[in-house]
PDB file of C-alpha atoms and ligand atoms in Angstrom:
ATOM      1  CA  MET A  21     174.702  92.885  33.166  1.00 95.00           C
ATOM      2  CA  SER A  22     171.744  95.230  32.904  1.00 98.00           C
ATOM      3  CA  VAL A  23     168.514  95.271  35.027  1.00 98.00           C
ATOM      4  CA  LEU A  24     165.229  96.215  33.535  1.00 98.00           C
ATOM      5  CA  VAL A  25     162.726  97.832  35.984  1.00 98.00           C
ATOM      6  CA  VAL A  26     159.007  98.407  35.229  1.00 98.00           C
ATOM      7  CA  GLY A  27     156.738  99.795  37.845  1.00 98.00           C
ATOM      8  CA  SER A  28     155.128 103.003  39.020  1.00 98.00           C
ATOM      9  CA  THR A  29     156.868 106.216  38.403  1.00 98.00           C
ATOM     10  CA  ALA A  30     154.980 108.601  40.994  1.00 98.00           C
ATOM     11  CA  LEU A  31     154.634 111.673  42.984  1.00 98.00           C
ATOM     12  CA  ASP A  32     153.990 110.610  46.707  1.00 98.00           C
ATOM     13  CA  SER A  33     152.632 112.758  49.418  1.00 98.00           C
ATOM     14  CA  ILE A  34     153.491 111.397  52.648  1.00 98.00           C
ATOM     15  CA  LYS A  35     152.420 112.027  56.131  1.00 98.00           C
ATOM     16  CA  THR A  36     154.018 110.644  59.169  1.00 97.00           C
ATOM     17  CA  PRO A  37     153.485 111.301  62.823  1.00 95.00           C
ATOM     18  CA  ARG A  38     156.366 113.913  62.858  1.00 93.00           C
ATOM     19  CA  ALA A  39     156.073 115.632  59.520  1.00 95.00           C
ATOM     20  CA  GLU A  40     154.784 115.544  56.069  1.00 96.00           C
ATOM     21  CA  ALA A  41     156.174 116.003  52.499  1.00 97.00           C
ATOM     22  CA  PRO A  42     154.128 116.620  49.388  1.00 98.00           C
ATOM     23  CA  ARG A  43     154.811 115.295  45.915  1.00 98.00           C
ATOM     24  CA  LEU A  44     158.027 113.790  46.379  1.00 98.00           C
ATOM     25  CA  LEU A  45     159.576 111.560  43.772  1.00 98.00           C
ATOM     26  CA  GLY A  46     158.323 108.046  44.464  1.00 98.00           C
ATOM     27  CA  GLY A  47     156.686 104.948  42.924  1.00 98.00           C
ATOM     28  CA  SER A  48     157.868 101.304  42.888  1.00 98.00           C
ATOM     29  CA  ALA A  49     160.132 101.669  39.824  1.00 98.00           C
ATOM     30  CA  SER A  50     161.742 104.865  40.965  1.00 98.00           C
ATOM     31  CA  HIS A  51     162.671 103.354  44.297  1.00 98.00           C
ATOM     32  CA  ALA A  52     163.697  99.814  42.702  1.00 98.00           C
ATOM     33  CA  ALA A  53     165.692 101.677  39.773  1.00 98.00           C
ATOM     34  CA  LEU A  54     167.521 103.887  42.079  1.00 98.00           C
ATOM     35  CA  ALA A  55     168.542 100.986  44.343  1.00 98.00           C
ATOM     36  CA  ALA A  56     169.509  98.712  41.353  1.00 98.00           C
ATOM     37  CA  SER A  57     171.675 101.502  39.882  1.00 98.00           C
ATOM     38  CA  PHE A  58     174.049 101.121  42.829  1.00 98.00           C
ATOM     39  CA  PHE A  59     175.057  97.837  41.377  1.00 98.00           C
ATOM     40  CA  ALA A  60     174.333  97.501  37.597  1.00 98.00           C
ATOM     41  CA  PRO A  61     173.362  99.488  34.664  1.00 98.00           C
ATOM     42  CA  THR A  62     169.535  99.947  34.928  1.00 98.00           C
ATOM     43  CA  ARG A  63     166.766 100.605  32.508  1.00 98.00           C
ATOM     44  CA  LEU A  64     163.409 102.144  33.540  1.00 98.00           C
ATOM     45  CA  VAL A  65     160.013 101.427  31.914  1.00 98.00           C
ATOM     46  CA  GLY A  66     157.162 103.738  33.242  1.00 98.00           C
ATOM     47  CA  VAL A  67     155.342 106.801  32.497  1.00 98.00           C
ATOM     48  CA  VAL A  68     155.168 110.353  33.878  1.00 98.00           C
ATOM     49  CA  GLY A  69     152.905 113.347  32.957  1.00 98.00           C
ATOM     50  CA  GLU A  70     153.469 116.822  31.989  1.00 98.00           C
ATOM     51  CA  ASP A  71     153.656 117.857  35.730  1.00 98.00           C
ATOM     52  CA  PHE A  72     156.687 115.593  36.474  1.00 98.00           C
ATOM     53  CA  PRO A  73     159.325 117.952  37.763  1.00 98.00           C
ATOM     54  CA  ARG A  74     162.636 118.099  35.860  1.00 97.00           C
ATOM     55  CA  PRO A  75     164.606 117.819  38.801  1.00 98.00           C
ATOM     56  CA  TYR A  76     163.249 114.326  39.248  1.00 98.00           C
ATOM     57  CA  LEU A  77     164.393 113.259  35.792  1.00 98.00           C
ATOM     58  CA  ARG A  78     167.770 114.772  36.471  1.00 98.00           C
ATOM     59  CA  LEU A  79     168.115 112.723  39.573  1.00 98.00           C
ATOM     60  CA  TYR A  80     167.390 109.467  37.524  1.00 98.00           C
ATOM     61  CA  ARG A  81     170.124 110.468  35.105  1.00 98.00           C
ATOM     62  CA  GLU A  82     172.523 111.391  37.863  1.00 98.00           C
ATOM     63  CA  HIS A  83     172.350 107.737  38.698  1.00 98.00           C
ATOM     64  CA  GLY A  84     172.971 106.506  35.168  1.00 98.00           C
ATOM     65  CA  ILE A  85     169.452 105.159  34.741  1.00 98.00           C
ATOM     66  CA  ASP A  86     168.546 104.526  31.066  1.00 98.00           C
ATOM     67  CA  LEU A  87     165.372 106.575  30.532  1.00 98.00           C
ATOM     68  CA  GLU A  88     164.716 105.480  26.957  1.00 98.00           C
ATOM     69  CA  GLY A  89     161.827 103.432  28.269  1.00 98.00           C
ATOM     70  CA  LEU A  90     160.184 106.227  30.379  1.00 98.00           C
ATOM     71  CA  GLN A  91     157.441 107.622  28.406  1.00 98.00           C
ATOM     72  CA  ARG A  92     155.967 111.199  28.814  1.00 97.00           C
ATOM     73  CA  ALA A  93     152.354 111.270  28.289  1.00 98.00           C
ATOM     74  CA  PRO A  94     149.780 114.188  28.266  1.00 97.00           C
ATOM     75  CA  GLY A  95     148.004 114.333  31.659  1.00 98.00           C
ATOM     76  CA  ARG A  96     149.029 113.967  35.094  1.00 98.00           C
ATOM     77  CA  THR A  97     151.729 111.783  36.872  1.00 98.00           C
ATOM     78  CA  PHE A  98     150.543 108.872  38.973  1.00 98.00           C
ATOM     79  CA  HIS A  99     149.989 110.526  42.563  1.00 98.00           C
ATOM     80  CA  TRP A 100     149.764 108.339  45.718  1.00 98.00           C
ATOM     81  CA  ALA A 101     149.287 109.797  49.294  1.00 98.00           C
ATOM     82  CA  GLY A 102     149.676 107.852  52.412  1.00 97.00           C
ATOM     83  CA  GLU A 103     149.821 108.329  56.178  1.00 98.00           C
ATOM     84  CA  TYR A 104     151.669 106.420  58.748  1.00 97.00           C
ATOM     85  CA  GLU A 105     150.452 105.683  62.254  1.00 95.00           C
ATOM     86  CA  PRO A 106     152.587 106.187  65.288  1.00 92.00           C
ATOM     87  CA  ASP A 107     153.590 102.511  64.793  1.00 90.00           C
ATOM     88  CA  MET A 108     155.303 103.088  61.498  1.00 90.00           C
ATOM     89  CA  ASN A 109     154.612  99.625  60.354  1.00 86.00           C
ATOM     90  CA  ARG A 110     150.994 100.777  59.741  1.00 90.00           C
ATOM     91  CA  ARG A 111     150.138 102.905  56.863  1.00 94.00           C
ATOM     92  CA  ARG A 112     146.787 104.179  55.285  1.00 95.00           C
ATOM     93  CA  THR A 113     146.480 104.965  51.665  1.00 96.00           C
ATOM     94  CA  LEU A 114     144.581 108.338  51.479  1.00 97.00           C
ATOM     95  CA  LYS A 115     144.794 108.697  47.669  1.00 96.00           C
ATOM     96  CA  THR A 116     145.760 106.809  44.541  1.00 96.00           C
ATOM     97  CA  GLU A 117     145.223 109.001  41.486  1.00 97.00           C
ATOM     98  CA  LEU A 118     146.290 106.990  38.398  1.00 96.00           C
ATOM     99  CA  GLY A 119     146.667 109.782  35.994  1.00 98.00           C
ATOM    100  CA  VAL A 120     148.632 108.767  32.919  1.00 98.00           C
ATOM    101  CA  PHE A 121     148.871 105.173  34.288  1.00 95.00           C
ATOM    102  CA  GLU A 122     145.231 104.722  33.464  1.00 94.00           C
ATOM    103  CA  THR A 123     146.166 104.180  29.820  1.00 95.00           C
ATOM    104  CA  PHE A 124     149.769 103.281  29.950  1.00 96.00           C
ATOM    105  CA  GLN A 125     150.919 100.579  27.610  1.00 94.00           C
ATOM    106  CA  PRO A 126     154.629  99.883  28.123  1.00 93.00           C
ATOM    107  CA  ALA A 127     156.475  99.540  24.743  1.00 92.00           C
ATOM    108  CA  LEU A 128     160.030  98.384  25.356  1.00 97.00           C
ATOM    109  CA  PRO A 129     162.796 100.190  23.151  1.00 98.00           C
ATOM    110  CA  PRO A 130     164.148  97.333  21.031  1.00 97.00           C
ATOM    111  CA  ARG A 131     167.419  97.338  22.879  1.00 97.00           C
ATOM    112  CA  TYR A 132     165.710  96.630  26.094  1.00 98.00           C
ATOM    113  CA  ARG A 133     164.463  93.271  24.941  1.00 98.00           C
ATOM    114  CA  ASP A 134     167.428  91.248  25.616  1.00 98.00           C
ATOM    115  CA  THR A 135     167.876  92.571  29.234  1.00 98.00           C
ATOM    116  CA  PRO A 136     168.955  89.531  31.413  1.00 97.00           C
ATOM    117  CA  TYR A 137     167.599  90.487  34.638  1.00 98.00           C
ATOM    118  CA  VAL A 138     163.841  91.791  34.894  1.00 98.00           C
ATOM    119  CA  LEU A 139     162.148  93.307  38.078  1.00 98.00           C
ATOM    120  CA  LEU A 140     158.608  93.640  37.636  1.00 98.00           C
ATOM    121  CA  ALA A 141     158.059  96.045  40.416  1.00 98.00           C
ATOM    122  CA  ASN A 142     154.596  96.707  41.990  1.00 97.00           C
ATOM    123  CA  ILE A 143     152.180  97.723  39.273  1.00 97.00           C
ATOM    124  CA  ALA A 144     148.968  96.300  37.766  1.00 96.00           C
ATOM    125  CA  PRO A 145     149.768  92.601  36.759  1.00 98.00           C
ATOM    126  CA  ALA A 146     148.317  93.105  33.233  1.00 97.00           C
ATOM    127  CA  LEU A 147     151.312  95.700  32.814  1.00 97.00           C
ATOM    128  CA  GLN A 148     153.848  93.234  34.321  1.00 98.00           C
ATOM    129  CA  HIS A 149     152.707  90.623  31.824  1.00 98.00           C
ATOM    130  CA  HIS A 150     152.848  93.223  28.944  1.00 97.00           C
ATOM    131  CA  VAL A 151     156.513  93.817  29.651  1.00 98.00           C
ATOM    132  CA  LEU A 152     157.435  90.116  30.102  1.00 98.00           C
ATOM    133  CA  ASP A 153     155.549  89.583  26.584  1.00 98.00           C
ATOM    134  CA  GLN A 154     158.323  91.878  25.207  1.00 98.00           C
ATOM    135  CA  VAL A 155     161.469  90.500  26.763  1.00 98.00           C
ATOM    136  CA  ARG A 156     163.453  87.636  25.008  1.00 97.00           C
ATOM    137  CA  ARG A 157     164.499  84.908  27.373  1.00 95.00           C
ATOM    138  CA  PRO A 158     165.525  86.597  30.453  1.00 98.00           C
ATOM    139  CA  ARG A 159     167.919  85.039  32.771  1.00 97.00           C
ATOM    140  CA  PHE A 160     166.076  85.967  35.944  1.00 98.00           C
ATOM    141  CA  VAL A 161     162.514  87.480  36.533  1.00 98.00           C
ATOM    142  CA  VAL A 162     161.651  88.917  39.840  1.00 98.00           C
ATOM    143  CA  ALA A 163     157.979  90.159  40.379  1.00 98.00           C
ATOM    144  CA  ASP A 164     156.782  92.339  43.451  1.00 98.00           C
ATOM    145  CA  THR A 165     153.102  92.938  44.104  1.00 97.00           C
ATOM    146  CA  MET A 166     150.762  94.370  46.688  1.00 96.00           C
ATOM    147  CA  ASP A 167     147.471  93.550  48.372  1.00 94.00           C
ATOM    148  CA  LEU A 168     145.482  95.714  45.959  1.00 95.00           C
ATOM    149  CA  TRP A 169     146.192  93.212  43.077  1.00 97.00           C
ATOM    150  CA  LEU A 170     145.307  90.280  45.384  1.00 97.00           C
ATOM    151  CA  ASN A 171     141.944  91.829  45.840  1.00 97.00           C
ATOM    152  CA  THR A 172     141.288  93.161  42.320  1.00 97.00           C
ATOM    153  CA  ALA A 173     143.441  91.275  39.834  1.00 98.00           C
ATOM    154  CA  LEU A 174     143.986  87.757  41.304  1.00 98.00           C
ATOM    155  CA  PRO A 175     143.560  85.755  38.064  1.00 98.00           C
ATOM    156  CA  GLU A 176     146.142  87.797  36.347  1.00 98.00           C
ATOM    157  CA  LEU A 177     148.456  87.667  39.231  1.00 98.00           C
ATOM    158  CA  LEU A 178     148.276  83.888  39.403  1.00 98.00           C
ATOM    159  CA  ARG A 179     149.069  83.653  35.684  1.00 98.00           C
ATOM    160  CA  LEU A 180     152.054  85.983  36.273  1.00 98.00           C
ATOM    161  CA  LEU A 181     153.265  83.656  39.057  1.00 98.00           C
ATOM    162  CA  LYS A 182     153.669  80.933  36.317  1.00 98.00           C
ATOM    163  CA  ARG A 183     156.049  83.143  34.360  1.00 98.00           C
ATOM    164  CA  VAL A 184     158.542  84.417  37.012  1.00 98.00           C
ATOM    165  CA  ASP A 185     161.482  82.934  38.880  1.00 98.00           C
ATOM    166  CA  ALA A 186     161.000  84.728  42.257  1.00 98.00           C
ATOM    167  CA  LEU A 187     158.182  86.377  43.954  1.00 98.00           C
ATOM    168  CA  VAL A 188     158.902  89.203  46.576  1.00 98.00           C
ATOM    169  CA  LEU A 189     155.870  90.041  48.818  1.00 97.00           C
ATOM    170  CA  ASN A 190     155.308  91.003  52.444  1.00 96.00           C
ATOM    171  CA  ASP A 191     154.093  88.663  55.131  1.00 97.00           C
ATOM    172  CA  SER A 192     150.382  89.755  55.124  1.00 97.00           C
ATOM    173  CA  GLU A 193     150.060  89.555  51.359  1.00 98.00           C
ATOM    174  CA  ALA A 194     151.716  85.927  51.713  1.00 98.00           C
ATOM    175  CA  ARG A 195     149.299  84.989  54.102  1.00 98.00           C
ATOM    176  CA  GLN A 196     146.351  86.319  52.033  1.00 98.00           C
ATOM    177  CA  LEU A 197     147.742  84.671  48.787  1.00 98.00           C
ATOM    178  CA  ALA A 198     148.259  81.343  50.201  1.00 98.00           C
ATOM    179  CA  GLY A 199     145.313  81.427  52.495  1.00 98.00           C
ATOM    180  CA  VAL A 200     147.245  80.189  55.557  1.00 98.00           C
ATOM    181  CA  ASP A 201     148.787  82.096  58.583  1.00 98.00           C
ATOM    182  CA  ASN A 202     152.051  80.121  58.974  1.00 98.00           C
ATOM    183  CA  LEU A 203     154.752  81.919  56.689  1.00 98.00           C
ATOM    184  CA  LEU A 204     156.513  78.425  55.927  1.00 98.00           C
ATOM    185  CA  SER A 205     153.316  76.859  54.744  1.00 98.00           C
ATOM    186  CA  ALA A 206     152.500  80.002  52.842  1.00 98.00           C
ATOM    187  CA  ALA A 207     155.867  79.920  51.053  1.00 98.00           C
ATOM    188  CA  ARG A 208     155.487  76.174  50.329  1.00 98.00           C
ATOM    189  CA  ARG A 209     151.934  76.909  48.785  1.00 98.00           C
ATOM    190  CA  ILE A 210     153.322  79.927  46.778  1.00 98.00           C
ATOM    191  CA  HIS A 211     155.921  77.652  45.264  1.00 98.00           C
ATOM    192  CA  ARG A 212     153.180  75.509  43.982  1.00 98.00           C
ATOM    193  CA  LEU A 213     151.700  78.359  42.226  1.00 98.00           C
ATOM    194  CA  GLY A 214     154.884  78.834  40.206  1.00 98.00           C
ATOM    195  CA  PRO A 215     158.043  80.684  41.467  1.00 98.00           C
ATOM    196  CA  ALA A 216     161.034  78.671  42.380  1.00 98.00           C
ATOM    197  CA  TYR A 217     162.091  81.395  44.678  1.00 98.00           C
ATOM    198  CA  VAL A 218     159.633  83.053  47.255  1.00 98.00           C
ATOM    199  CA  ILE A 219     160.876  86.058  49.398  1.00 98.00           C
ATOM    200  CA  ILE A 220     158.603  87.175  52.218  1.00 98.00           C
ATOM    201  CA  LYS A 221     159.478  90.632  53.611  1.00 97.00           C
ATOM    202  CA  LYS A 222     158.614  91.298  57.365  1.00 96.00           C
ATOM    203  CA  GLY A 223     159.395  95.055  57.573  1.00 92.00           C
ATOM    204  CA  GLU A 224     161.838  95.865  60.384  1.00 93.00           C
ATOM    205  CA  HIS A 225     162.133  92.061  61.136  1.00 95.00           C
ATOM    206  CA  GLY A 226     163.995  91.418  57.836  1.00 97.00           C
ATOM    207  CA  SER A 227     162.953  88.846  55.261  1.00 98.00           C
ATOM    208  CA  MET A 228     162.874  85.113  54.485  1.00 98.00           C
ATOM    209  CA  LEU A 229     164.045  83.332  51.248  1.00 98.00           C
ATOM    210  CA  SER A 230     162.512  79.948  50.411  1.00 98.00           C
ATOM    211  CA  GLY A 231     164.052  78.252  47.499  1.00 98.00           C
ATOM    212  CA  PRO A 232     165.564  74.955  45.917  1.00 97.00           C
ATOM    213  CA  ASP A 233     168.476  75.259  48.511  1.00 94.00           C
ATOM    214  CA  GLY A 234     166.232  75.741  51.361  1.00 96.00           C
ATOM    215  CA  LEU A 235     165.626  78.652  53.729  1.00 98.00           C
ATOM    216  CA  PHE A 236     167.575  81.809  54.428  1.00 98.00           C
ATOM    217  CA  LEU A 237     166.748  84.391  57.008  1.00 98.00           C
ATOM    218  CA  CYS A 238     167.891  87.899  56.273  1.00 98.00           C
ATOM    219  CA  PRO A 239     167.847  90.554  58.901  1.00 97.00           C
ATOM    220  CA  ALA A 240     166.884  94.074  58.523  1.00 97.00           C
ATOM    221  CA  TYR A 241     169.528  96.597  59.441  1.00 98.00           C
ATOM    222  CA  PRO A 242     168.509  97.894  62.745  1.00 97.00           C
ATOM    223  CA  LEU A 243     167.691 101.800  62.789  1.00 97.00           C
ATOM    224  CA  GLU A 244     166.993 103.938  65.818  1.00 95.00           C
ATOM    225  CA  ARG A 245     165.013 106.377  63.796  1.00 94.00           C
ATOM    226  CA  VAL A 246     162.858 105.596  60.757  1.00 95.00           C
ATOM    227  CA  VAL A 247     161.816 108.800  59.165  1.00 97.00           C
ATOM    228  CA  ASP A 248     159.734 107.331  56.247  1.00 97.00           C
ATOM    229  CA  PRO A 249     159.640 103.578  55.181  1.00 97.00           C
ATOM    230  CA  THR A 250     157.803 104.365  52.053  1.00 98.00           C
ATOM    231  CA  GLY A 251     159.542 102.334  49.146  1.00 98.00           C
ATOM    232  CA  ALA A 252     161.681 100.328  51.348  1.00 98.00           C
ATOM    233  CA  GLY A 253     160.311  97.119  49.889  1.00 98.00           C
ATOM    234  CA  ASP A 254     160.965  98.466  46.391  1.00 98.00           C
ATOM    235  CA  SER A 255     164.509  99.472  47.384  1.00 98.00           C
ATOM    236  CA  PHE A 256     164.986  95.834  48.905  1.00 98.00           C
ATOM    237  CA  ALA A 257     163.931  94.270  45.509  1.00 98.00           C
ATOM    238  CA  GLY A 258     165.924  96.734  43.308  1.00 98.00           C
ATOM    239  CA  GLY A 259     169.084  96.423  45.496  1.00 98.00           C
ATOM    240  CA  LEU A 260     168.664  92.497  45.165  1.00 98.00           C
ATOM    241  CA  VAL A 261     168.207  92.255  41.530  1.00 98.00           C
ATOM    242  CA  GLY A 262     170.981  94.853  40.910  1.00 98.00           C
ATOM    243  CA  TYR A 263     173.400  92.718  43.070  1.00 98.00           C
ATOM    244  CA  LEU A 264     172.546  89.646  41.166  1.00 98.00           C
ATOM    245  CA  ALA A 265     173.055  91.326  37.826  1.00 98.00           C
ATOM    246  CA  ARG A 266     176.506  92.503  39.070  1.00 97.00           C
ATOM    247  CA  ALA A 267     177.503  89.132  40.598  1.00 96.00           C
ATOM    248  CA  ARG A 268     176.727  87.108  37.417  1.00 75.00           C
ATOM    249  CA  GLY A 269     177.049  83.294  37.703  1.00 84.00           C
ATOM    250  CA  PRO A 270     174.254  81.093  39.085  1.00 93.00           C
ATOM    251  CA  VAL A 271     171.610  82.985  41.020  1.00 95.00           C
ATOM    252  CA  SER A 272     171.439  80.315  43.632  1.00 94.00           C
ATOM    253  CA  ARG A 273     174.920  81.110  44.677  1.00 96.00           C
ATOM    254  CA  HIS A 274     174.341  84.928  45.068  1.00 97.00           C
ATOM    255  CA  LEU A 275     170.950  85.141  46.315  1.00 98.00           C
ATOM    256  CA  ARG A 276     171.593  85.392  50.113  1.00 97.00           C
ATOM    257  CA  ASN A 277     174.244  88.204  49.504  1.00 98.00           C
ATOM    258  CA  ALA A 278     171.711  89.873  47.278  1.00 98.00           C
ATOM    259  CA  MET A 279     169.228  89.809  50.066  1.00 98.00           C
ATOM    260  CA  LEU A 280     171.795  91.412  52.477  1.00 98.00           C
ATOM    261  CA  HIS A 281     172.544  94.129  49.909  1.00 98.00           C
ATOM    262  CA  GLY A 282     168.812  94.852  49.321  1.00 98.00           C
ATOM    263  CA  SER A 283     168.250  95.122  53.039  1.00 98.00           C
ATOM    264  CA  VAL A 284     171.104  97.573  53.393  1.00 98.00           C
ATOM    265  CA  VAL A 285     169.792  99.827  50.550  1.00 98.00           C
ATOM    266  CA  ALA A 286     166.302  99.630  51.961  1.00 98.00           C
ATOM    267  CA  SER A 287     167.565 100.787  55.381  1.00 98.00           C
ATOM    268  CA  PHE A 288     169.101 103.872  53.860  1.00 98.00           C
ATOM    269  CA  CYS A 289     165.703 104.611  52.009  1.00 98.00           C
ATOM    270  CA  CYS A 290     164.030 104.725  55.552  1.00 98.00           C
ATOM    271  CA  GLU A 291     166.417 107.309  56.922  1.00 98.00           C
ATOM    272  CA  ASP A 292     164.563 110.274  54.989  1.00 98.00           C
ATOM    273  CA  PHE A 293     161.526 111.040  52.961  1.00 98.00           C
ATOM    274  CA  GLY A 294     161.124 109.534  49.735  1.00 98.00           C
ATOM    275  CA  LEU A 295     164.050 109.193  47.878  1.00 98.00           C
ATOM    276  CA  ARG A 296     166.146 111.887  49.711  1.00 98.00           C
ATOM    277  CA  ARG A 297     168.566 109.602  51.438  1.00 98.00           C
ATOM    278  CA  THR A 298     168.936 107.076  48.691  1.00 98.00           C
ATOM    279  CA  ALA A 299     169.618 110.037  46.273  1.00 98.00           C
ATOM    280  CA  ARG A 300     172.621 111.075  48.485  1.00 97.00           C
ATOM    281  CA  LEU A 301     173.876 107.463  48.988  1.00 98.00           C
ATOM    282  CA  ASN A 302     177.208 106.106  47.584  1.00 96.00           C
ATOM    283  CA  PRO A 303     178.472 102.683  46.959  1.00 96.00           C
ATOM    284  CA  GLU A 304     181.027 102.926  49.842  1.00 97.00           C
ATOM    285  CA  GLU A 305     178.278 103.620  52.457  1.00 98.00           C
ATOM    286  CA  VAL A 306     176.407 100.498  51.145  1.00 98.00           C
ATOM    287  CA  ARG A 307     179.638  98.496  51.336  1.00 98.00           C
ATOM    288  CA  ARG A 308     180.372  99.531  54.984  1.00 98.00           C
ATOM    289  CA  ARG A 309     176.774  98.984  56.240  1.00 98.00           C
ATOM    290  CA  VAL A 310     176.650  95.496  54.538  1.00 98.00           C
ATOM    291  CA  GLU A 311     179.948  94.653  56.546  1.00 98.00           C
ATOM    292  CA  GLU A 312     178.310  95.996  59.634  1.00 98.00           C
ATOM    293  CA  LEU A 313     175.143  93.801  59.065  1.00 98.00           C
ATOM    294  CA  ARG A 314     177.509  90.708  58.728  1.00 97.00           C
ATOM    295  CA  ARG A 315     179.273  91.411  61.866  1.00 97.00           C
ATOM    296  CA  LEU A 316     175.720  91.744  63.589  1.00 97.00           C
ATOM    297  CA  ILE A 317     174.651  88.299  62.525  1.00 95.00           C
ATOM    298  CA  ARG A 318     177.865  86.318  62.878  1.00 94.00           C
ATOM    299  CA  ALA A 319     177.399  83.713  65.599  1.00 90.00           C
TER     300      ALA A 319
HETATM  301  P1  LIG B 404     156.225 100.299  49.436  1.00 57.35           P
HETATM  302  O1  LIG B 404     156.328 101.319  50.615  1.00 57.35           O
HETATM  303  O2  LIG B 404     157.403  99.428  49.161  1.00 57.35           O
HETATM  304  O3  LIG B 404     155.041  99.629  49.587  1.00 57.35           O
HETATM  305  O4  LIG B 404     156.106 101.152  48.028  1.00 57.35           O
HETATM  306  C1  LIG B 404     155.588 102.497  48.089  1.00 57.35           C
HETATM  307  C2  LIG B 404     155.501 102.992  46.694  1.00 57.35           C
HETATM  308  O5  LIG B 404     154.431 102.291  45.944  1.00 57.35           O
HETATM  309  C3  LIG B 404     155.207 104.578  46.630  1.00 57.35           C
HETATM  310  O6  LIG B 404     156.202 105.074  46.228  1.00 57.35           O
HETATM  311  C4  LIG B 404     153.974 104.448  45.731  1.00 57.35           C
HETATM  312  O7  LIG B 404     153.975 105.566  44.819  1.00 57.35           O
HETATM  313  C5  LIG B 404     153.721 103.231  44.977  1.00 57.35           C
HETATM  314  N1  LIG B 404     152.349 102.688  45.048  1.00 57.35           N
HETATM  315  C6  LIG B 404     151.323 102.880  45.835  1.00 57.35           C
HETATM  316  N2  LIG B 404     150.168 102.369  45.457  1.00 57.35           N
HETATM  317  C7  LIG B 404     150.605 101.903  44.174  1.00 57.35           C
HETATM  318  C8  LIG B 404     149.825 101.062  43.071  1.00 57.35           C
HETATM  319  N3  LIG B 404     148.368 100.861  43.283  1.00 57.35           N
HETATM  320  N4  LIG B 404     150.393 100.800  42.090  1.00 57.35           N
HETATM  321  C9  LIG B 404     151.897 101.028  41.986  1.00 57.35           C
HETATM  322  N5  LIG B 404     152.544 101.617  42.744  1.00 57.35           N
HETATM  323  C10 LIG B 404     151.811 101.983  43.986  1.00 57.35           C
END
């Protein structure tokens, strides 16, 4: 079954303590769609400007990503610049240039409207709503978000939470949204805002699922060298939804495995700048690393 991904399609300029790389292919939807494409047919909804490099379009296509929902508009592609501190868990945004996203109105191609699995990757909640308005009775809807929207678009985000099955967010965002420090209490409060499933990401410390069947703790795959963690969260969400689309059957039965697969794709993402490592990844490498991760947590 297919996955629909909406989110940012961006050029990212990234600086780490060791190196920097300008205008890489990035954006929440790019990372999520590539991750999902390892598991299921993936449809991308987004917008790029006239400056969007052709090789990046080719990369989406090489992964079989359906681009009918990717608009090309006059103007410049969304550009984000960020810098990591020596502790790579800490990052500063240097620039957010919206470009063509400023006036973007996602219009779903008619054949996208029945997509069963929908990932609302990080983008303005108003755009996430706009996509949800156009899909017909999806089986499972996952939303991702970021602190920016908690600070600038909280009413729209709260309205969105009533419309999604799962919310994926990081630990500091969960604390901010729930107004409590303890993550279990935060998850419980977020359930009351709408989503049956709450997945809290804790960077290199893995993630926590809270849902109708209780809790699940998913490890991150341990890496000795992180080159660039940008997009790891989006890759996690994309891998998770892609896995669910491939697994079919009740989501509750597959969600734990979906998190392990998301975690593994995210680990590959961190091994090089932007999408470079993910672009070279093959399903066999994913499978092997999932097995390794399972061995690491066997008691
Ligand atoms: P992550 O590392 O998972 O937080 O995601 C990083 C990605 O989010 C980068 O590829 C950016 O292009 C994208 N991004 C950064 N800021 C925004 C924003 N305000 N809206 C949408 N996407 C963003």
